[in-house]
């Protein structure tokens, strides 16, 4: 294909980087797609799952800058292969809690093979019914062990990501010409997006199977108590990571074409690179140079605020869809990972085409990043308005208070087992509806009777209304879900359209010898200020609007129902505020990027290179 055509001939380095990046994205999107199932299985509050998810960012913070500086001078493909091997260990550790602790008692009770008379037989005492005496509180097994194991797995993954991100991107850029960089970056980003798409799709498929595929469940996967085979995909991902690490290990330290270009470089550039030594003092000098680089600093601040506001959508979007629009975990995951990411891919490809064809200036790219922020804020504000009245009605119910009709039923430790009354209201359990008996029809469906809370609002028909059927009442939020999906696809498209421009600004605003270190340092800063606190903060917000906890003797467990209306307003308005603040820093990037060179045609005169050499030499002598 001729030079300047689109799509370009993607260099081997870009193909390798994109493919491996896709596998990494596949793993982390799979975790996001199964996070609600993990919360149910191990009774984890959302703030705890948010803490688990930042384990990789903590280790990235501790290792990224040093690995980017020191390993960047070594055999980068082999270091990247090591990172993939570490990610394989991460995937295996993520699956290990299932093999250690099994499917769990709550899941087993909802299968035909584990039906027992004490739980399902209508003639026996049912712990979900209104009891005249306080039931024994059985201390549940400690859930901290699987939580720690999941956190350790995430922590280990951050080391692999540090090696991969800081070295892979610089390896790809160094082994291609600058004229091909915009198109190459956009196409590689497109290929990388296939990873999250496959990751969410894999999660959707795995969650359709019951947590123990050999057993026959009594409920459908539309039931909120359904636990899918969350562990299955991690086994597949482990195998993929190991195979990828092997092939990447075979790559040379430098591709022949890149070596030829390097040998033709001018003498000044050669001397500049020769002045770089592997020492802590040189690294500190690199930090000083980057701190004085206003484009680098402002771009990082803008990214920090954007990521802080948008991180909850990356991690908790499937959970948001489940709670707000009452969709199954499989449906929520599939919508997030296929339809929405298709628009992200379109945005990346279109932006790559525009940048390759028209070669906009650095200022134009920075201006577009600011416009992307404004569009994102407007879209998130639309999320506030896209609510579902039926869902708000269902999830606004709180557990009974001491002076309510269930005060004598002792429902404190009754697990979430929803029932639907004739008034089309979903109750947390038969106990919370005040039901004292139940009947089973020929199809095995349960009908609860004597539900004193249901008839309390209609004294004339109290005896006729005091019954309920097993399962939650049907809620139709599909129309609102489609509207939300449309807005989300628009935001994915717009956000992805600025990805190539932002990456080019990050690569071109620093010198070649600082490139790997700048990426590593930027990743550290963003992790400390955004990726670590943001999931914890928004996880805490999610928990603060919980109205039904899966309470046990030892802890509150996981949340089953949320105050969806209040939650929708709080999360979206707070996220929009952070992103809006970040848009102002893009103005600073736009102002200071006027002299930034993006393409080969803009190479500075040789005397400017010599001036840069003299300044670097003088700086070194002073230190």
PDB file of N, CA, C and O in Angstrom, residues 398-443:
ATOM      1  N   UNK A 398     -37.322   0.165  51.847  1.00  0.00           N
ATOM      2  CA  UNK A 398     -36.295  -0.082  52.842  1.00  0.00           C
ATOM      3  C   UNK A 398     -36.763  -1.182  53.781  1.00  0.00           C
ATOM      4  O   UNK A 398     -37.950  -1.461  53.873  1.00  0.00           O
ATOM      5  N   UNK A 399     -35.825  -1.851  54.472  1.00  0.00           N
ATOM      6  CA  UNK A 399     -36.226  -2.874  55.422  1.00  0.00           C
ATOM      7  C   UNK A 399     -37.174  -2.330  56.472  1.00  0.00           C
ATOM      8  O   UNK A 399     -37.180  -1.155  56.797  1.00  0.00           O
ATOM      9  N   UNK A 400     -37.979  -3.227  57.015  1.00  0.00           N
ATOM     10  CA  UNK A 400     -39.007  -2.813  57.965  1.00  0.00           C
ATOM     11  C   UNK A 400     -38.418  -2.191  59.210  1.00  0.00           C
ATOM     12  O   UNK A 400     -37.370  -2.577  59.696  1.00  0.00           O
ATOM     13  N   UNK A 401     -39.077  -1.193  59.705  1.00  0.00           N
ATOM     14  CA  UNK A 401     -38.666  -0.522  60.938  1.00  0.00           C
ATOM     15  C   UNK A 401     -39.324  -1.231  62.123  1.00  0.00           C
ATOM     16  O   UNK A 401     -40.279  -1.991  61.961  1.00  0.00           O
ATOM     17  N   UNK A 402     -38.850  -1.009  63.351  1.00  0.00           N
ATOM     18  CA  UNK A 402     -39.391  -1.714  64.506  1.00  0.00           C
ATOM     19  C   UNK A 402     -40.892  -1.549  64.708  1.00  0.00           C
ATOM     20  O   UNK A 402     -41.538  -2.424  65.275  1.00  0.00           O
ATOM     21  N   UNK A 403     -41.493  -0.449  64.262  1.00  0.00           N
ATOM     22  CA  UNK A 403     -42.918  -0.246  64.489  1.00  0.00           C
ATOM     23  C   UNK A 403     -43.759  -0.631  63.273  1.00  0.00           C
ATOM     24  O   UNK A 403     -44.919  -0.299  63.184  1.00  0.00           O
ATOM     25  N   UNK A 404     -43.167  -1.341  62.321  1.00  0.00           N
ATOM     26  CA  UNK A 404     -43.908  -1.734  61.126  1.00  0.00           C
ATOM     27  C   UNK A 404     -44.637  -3.044  61.362  1.00  0.00           C
ATOM     28  O   UNK A 404     -44.569  -3.647  62.436  1.00  0.00           O
ATOM     29  N   UNK A 405     -45.299  -3.518  60.279  1.00  0.00           N
ATOM     30  CA  UNK A 405     -46.107  -4.725  60.411  1.00  0.00           C
ATOM     31  C   UNK A 405     -45.263  -5.981  60.561  1.00  0.00           C
ATOM     32  O   UNK A 405     -45.794  -7.050  60.866  1.00  0.00           O
ATOM     33  N   UNK A 406     -43.951  -5.882  60.349  1.00  0.00           N
ATOM     34  CA  UNK A 406     -43.090  -7.064  60.491  1.00  0.00           C
ATOM     35  C   UNK A 406     -42.181  -6.962  61.710  1.00  0.00           C
ATOM     36  O   UNK A 406     -41.178  -7.669  61.796  1.00  0.00           O
ATOM     37  N   UNK A 407     -42.548  -6.105  62.636  1.00  0.00           N
ATOM     38  CA  UNK A 407     -41.685  -5.894  63.801  1.00  0.00           C
ATOM     39  C   UNK A 407     -41.478  -7.175  64.595  1.00  0.00           C
ATOM     40  O   UNK A 407     -40.424  -7.378  65.191  1.00  0.00           O
ATOM     41  N   UNK A 408     -42.470  -8.065  64.583  1.00  0.00           N
ATOM     42  CA  UNK A 408     -42.375  -9.299  65.367  1.00  0.00           C
ATOM     43  C   UNK A 408     -41.900 -10.482  64.538  1.00  0.00           C
ATOM     44  O   UNK A 408     -41.926 -11.620  65.020  1.00  0.00           O
ATOM     45  N   UNK A 409     -41.478 -10.224  63.302  1.00  0.00           N
ATOM     46  CA  UNK A 409     -41.120 -11.339  62.415  1.00  0.00           C
ATOM     47  C   UNK A 409     -39.632 -11.695  62.459  1.00  0.00           C
ATOM     48  O   UNK A 409     -39.235 -12.726  61.919  1.00  0.00           O
ATOM     49  N   UNK A 410     -38.806 -10.834  63.013  1.00  0.00           N
ATOM     50  CA  UNK A 410     -37.369 -11.118  63.133  1.00  0.00           C
ATOM     51  C   UNK A 410     -36.742 -11.407  61.769  1.00  0.00           C
ATOM     52  O   UNK A 410     -36.255 -12.508  61.501  1.00  0.00           O
ATOM     53  N   UNK A 411     -36.753 -10.401  60.908  1.00  0.00           N
ATOM     54  CA  UNK A 411     -36.252 -10.573  59.541  1.00  0.00           C
ATOM     55  C   UNK A 411     -34.816 -10.086  59.359  1.00  0.00           C
ATOM     56  O   UNK A 411     -34.339  -9.989  58.223  1.00  0.00           O
ATOM     57  N   UNK A 412     -34.157  -9.774  60.443  1.00  0.00           N
ATOM     58  CA  UNK A 412     -32.859  -9.118  60.335  1.00  0.00           C
ATOM     59  C   UNK A 412     -31.857  -9.923  59.517  1.00  0.00           C
ATOM     60  O   UNK A 412     -31.089  -9.371  58.729  1.00  0.00           O
ATOM     61  N   UNK A 413     -31.843 -11.244  59.700  1.00  0.00           N
ATOM     62  CA  UNK A 413     -30.851 -12.072  59.019  1.00  0.00           C
ATOM     63  C   UNK A 413     -31.460 -12.927  57.909  1.00  0.00           C
ATOM     64  O   UNK A 413     -30.842 -13.883  57.453  1.00  0.00           O
ATOM     65  N   UNK A 414     -32.664 -12.577  57.461  1.00  0.00           N
ATOM     66  CA  UNK A 414     -33.285 -13.300  56.351  1.00  0.00           C
ATOM     67  C   UNK A 414     -32.642 -12.835  55.046  1.00  0.00           C
ATOM     68  O   UNK A 414     -32.548 -11.640  54.778  1.00  0.00           O
ATOM     69  N   UNK A 415     -32.178 -13.787  54.240  1.00  0.00           N
ATOM     70  CA  UNK A 415     -31.486 -13.422  53.005  1.00  0.00           C
ATOM     71  C   UNK A 415     -32.483 -12.905  51.969  1.00  0.00           C
ATOM     72  O   UNK A 415     -33.685 -13.093  52.086  1.00  0.00           O
ATOM     73  N   UNK A 416     -31.952 -12.278  50.950  1.00  0.00           N
ATOM     74  CA  UNK A 416     -32.774 -11.677  49.899  1.00  0.00           C
ATOM     75  C   UNK A 416     -33.439 -12.781  49.077  1.00  0.00           C
ATOM     76  O   UNK A 416     -32.772 -13.552  48.384  1.00  0.00           O
ATOM     77  N   UNK A 417     -34.764 -12.876  49.153  1.00  0.00           N
ATOM     78  CA  UNK A 417     -35.553 -13.852  48.404  1.00  0.00           C
ATOM     79  C   UNK A 417     -36.842 -13.160  47.990  1.00  0.00           C
ATOM     80  O   UNK A 417     -37.892 -13.320  48.632  1.00  0.00           O
ATOM     81  N   UNK A 418     -36.833 -12.337  46.945  1.00  0.00           N
ATOM     82  CA  UNK A 418     -37.962 -11.461  46.606  1.00  0.00           C
ATOM     83  C   UNK A 418     -39.242 -12.216  46.268  1.00  0.00           C
ATOM     84  O   UNK A 418     -39.218 -13.302  45.688  1.00  0.00           O
ATOM     85  N   UNK A 419     -40.358 -11.596  46.639  1.00  0.00           N
ATOM     86  CA  UNK A 419     -41.686 -12.102  46.295  1.00  0.00           C
ATOM     87  C   UNK A 419     -42.504 -10.940  45.730  1.00  0.00           C
ATOM     88  O   UNK A 419     -42.211  -9.778  46.001  1.00  0.00           O
ATOM     89  N   UNK A 420     -43.522 -11.264  44.954  1.00  0.00           N
ATOM     90  CA  UNK A 420     -44.337 -10.252  44.295  1.00  0.00           C
ATOM     91  C   UNK A 420     -45.774 -10.339  44.796  1.00  0.00           C
ATOM     92  O   UNK A 420     -46.411 -11.403  44.707  1.00  0.00           O
ATOM     93  N   UNK A 421     -46.285  -9.231  45.337  1.00  0.00           N
ATOM     94  CA  UNK A 421     -47.645  -9.190  45.834  1.00  0.00           C
ATOM     95  C   UNK A 421     -48.638  -8.816  44.737  1.00  0.00           C
ATOM     96  O   UNK A 421     -48.246  -8.387  43.643  1.00  0.00           O
ATOM     97  N   UNK A 422     -49.940  -8.957  45.007  1.00  0.00           N
ATOM     98  CA  UNK A 422     -50.962  -8.604  44.006  1.00  0.00           C
ATOM     99  C   UNK A 422     -50.986  -7.107  43.686  1.00  0.00           C
ATOM    100  O   UNK A 422     -51.579  -6.705  42.688  1.00  0.00           O
ATOM    101  N   UNK A 423     -50.393  -6.302  44.537  1.00  0.00           N
ATOM    102  CA  UNK A 423     -50.306  -4.869  44.280  1.00  0.00           C
ATOM    103  C   UNK A 423     -49.103  -4.514  43.402  1.00  0.00           C
ATOM    104  O   UNK A 423     -48.763  -3.344  43.246  1.00  0.00           O
ATOM    105  N   UNK A 424     -48.464  -5.563  42.844  1.00  0.00           N
ATOM    106  CA  UNK A 424     -47.306  -5.401  41.956  1.00  0.00           C
ATOM    107  C   UNK A 424     -46.134  -4.703  42.643  1.00  0.00           C
ATOM    108  O   UNK A 424     -45.391  -3.936  42.031  1.00  0.00           O
ATOM    109  N   UNK A 425     -45.974  -4.988  43.912  1.00  0.00           N
ATOM    110  CA  UNK A 425     -44.868  -4.465  44.702  1.00  0.00           C
ATOM    111  C   UNK A 425     -43.957  -5.633  45.071  1.00  0.00           C
ATOM    112  O   UNK A 425     -44.444  -6.670  45.537  1.00  0.00           O
ATOM    113  N   UNK A 426     -42.669  -5.478  44.853  1.00  0.00           N
ATOM    114  CA  UNK A 426     -41.705  -6.512  45.203  1.00  0.00           C
ATOM    115  C   UNK A 426     -41.269  -6.333  46.655  1.00  0.00           C
ATOM    116  O   UNK A 426     -40.890  -5.233  47.063  1.00  0.00           O
ATOM    117  N   UNK A 427     -41.338  -7.412  47.408  1.00  0.00           N
ATOM    118  CA  UNK A 427     -40.912  -7.397  48.803  1.00  0.00           C
ATOM    119  C   UNK A 427     -39.594  -8.153  48.930  1.00  0.00           C
ATOM    120  O   UNK A 427     -39.324  -9.087  48.175  1.00  0.00           O
ATOM    121  N   UNK A 428     -38.788  -7.736  49.888  1.00  0.00           N
ATOM    122  CA  UNK A 428     -37.455  -8.287  50.053  1.00  0.00           C
ATOM    123  C   UNK A 428     -37.497  -9.793  50.253  1.00  0.00           C
ATOM    124  O   UNK A 428     -36.699 -10.536  49.688  1.00  0.00           O
ATOM    125  N   UNK A 429     -38.442 -10.244  51.040  1.00  0.00           N
ATOM    126  CA  UNK A 429     -38.620 -11.672  51.291  1.00  0.00           C
ATOM    127  C   UNK A 429     -40.021 -11.877  51.844  1.00  0.00           C
ATOM    128  O   UNK A 429     -40.750 -10.910  52.125  1.00  0.00           O
ATOM    129  N   UNK A 430     -40.407 -13.134  52.007  1.00  0.00           N
ATOM    130  CA  UNK A 430     -41.707 -13.433  52.591  1.00  0.00           C
ATOM    131  C   UNK A 430     -41.782 -12.921  54.024  1.00  0.00           C
ATOM    132  O   UNK A 430     -42.836 -12.489  54.503  1.00  0.00           O
ATOM    133  N   UNK A 431     -40.673 -12.956  54.718  1.00  0.00           N
ATOM    134  CA  UNK A 431     -40.636 -12.442  56.083  1.00  0.00           C
ATOM    135  C   UNK A 431     -40.915 -10.948  56.103  1.00  0.00           C
ATOM    136  O   UNK A 431     -41.693 -10.461  56.925  1.00  0.00           O
ATOM    137  N   UNK A 432     -40.314 -10.187  55.194  1.00  0.00           N
ATOM    138  CA  UNK A 432     -40.511  -8.746  55.157  1.00  0.00           C
ATOM    139  C   UNK A 432     -41.923  -8.366  54.728  1.00  0.00           C
ATOM    140  O   UNK A 432     -42.346  -7.226  54.932  1.00  0.00           O
ATOM    141  N   UNK A 433     -42.638  -9.290  54.111  1.00  0.00           N
ATOM    142  CA  UNK A 433     -44.046  -9.051  53.775  1.00  0.00           C
ATOM    143  C   UNK A 433     -44.978  -9.576  54.857  1.00  0.00           C
ATOM    144  O   UNK A 433     -46.196  -9.438  54.750  1.00  0.00           O
ATOM    145  N   UNK A 434     -44.410 -10.184  55.911  1.00  0.00           N
ATOM    146  CA  UNK A 434     -45.217 -10.699  57.013  1.00  0.00           C
ATOM    147  C   UNK A 434     -45.923 -11.997  56.703  1.00  0.00           C
ATOM    148  O   UNK A 434     -46.911 -12.334  57.370  1.00  0.00           O
ATOM    149  N   UNK A 435     -45.455 -12.768  55.724  1.00  0.00           N
ATOM    150  CA  UNK A 435     -46.101 -14.034  55.349  1.00  0.00           C
ATOM    151  C   UNK A 435     -45.737 -15.122  56.363  1.00  0.00           C
ATOM    152  O   UNK A 435     -44.584 -15.240  56.773  1.00  0.00           O
ATOM    153  N   UNK A 436     -46.741 -15.941  56.729  1.00  0.00           N
ATOM    154  CA  UNK A 436     -46.501 -16.981  57.730  1.00  0.00           C
ATOM    155  C   UNK A 436     -46.660 -18.405  57.205  1.00  0.00           C
ATOM    156  O   UNK A 436     -46.475 -19.366  57.938  1.00  0.00           O
ATOM    157  N   UNK A 437     -47.027 -18.567  55.930  1.00  0.00           N
ATOM    158  CA  UNK A 437     -47.157 -19.913  55.360  1.00  0.00           C
ATOM    159  C   UNK A 437     -46.967 -19.853  53.855  1.00  0.00           C
ATOM    160  O   UNK A 437     -46.944 -18.773  53.265  1.00  0.00           O
ATOM    161  N   UNK A 438     -46.883 -21.050  53.243  1.00  0.00           N
ATOM    162  CA  UNK A 438     -46.682 -21.104  51.796  1.00  0.00           C
ATOM    163  C   UNK A 438     -47.266 -22.390  51.234  1.00  0.00           C
ATOM    164  O   UNK A 438     -47.483 -23.379  51.944  1.00  0.00           O
ATOM    165  N   UNK A 439     -47.548 -22.354  49.938  1.00  0.00           N
ATOM    166  CA  UNK A 439     -48.095 -23.501  49.216  1.00  0.00           C
ATOM    167  C   UNK A 439     -47.278 -23.704  47.954  1.00  0.00           C
ATOM    168  O   UNK A 439     -46.741 -22.751  47.391  1.00  0.00           O
ATOM    169  N   UNK A 440     -47.214 -24.939  47.489  1.00  0.00           N
ATOM    170  CA  UNK A 440     -46.490 -25.262  46.276  1.00  0.00           C
ATOM    171  C   UNK A 440     -47.442 -25.894  45.277  1.00  0.00           C
ATOM    172  O   UNK A 440     -48.165 -26.839  45.599  1.00  0.00           O
ATOM    173  N   UNK A 441     -47.446 -25.356  44.029  1.00  0.00           N
ATOM    174  CA  UNK A 441     -48.327 -25.926  43.012  1.00  0.00           C
ATOM    175  C   UNK A 441     -47.650 -27.096  42.310  1.00  0.00           C
ATOM    176  O   UNK A 441     -46.518 -27.478  42.639  1.00  0.00           O
ATOM    177  N   UNK A 442     -48.350 -27.671  41.301  1.00  0.00           N
ATOM    178  CA  UNK A 442     -47.818 -28.851  40.632  1.00  0.00           C
ATOM    179  C   UNK A 442     -46.537 -28.574  39.839  1.00  0.00           C
ATOM    180  O   UNK A 442     -45.780 -29.485  39.520  1.00  0.00           O
ATOM    181  N   UNK A 443     -46.275 -27.306  39.493  1.00  0.00           N
ATOM    182  CA  UNK A 443     -45.068 -26.940  38.762  1.00  0.00           C
ATOM    183  C   UNK A 443     -43.904 -26.575  39.678  1.00  0.00           C
ATOM    184  O   UNK A 443     -42.834 -26.212  39.221  1.00  0.00           O
TER     185      UNK A 443
END
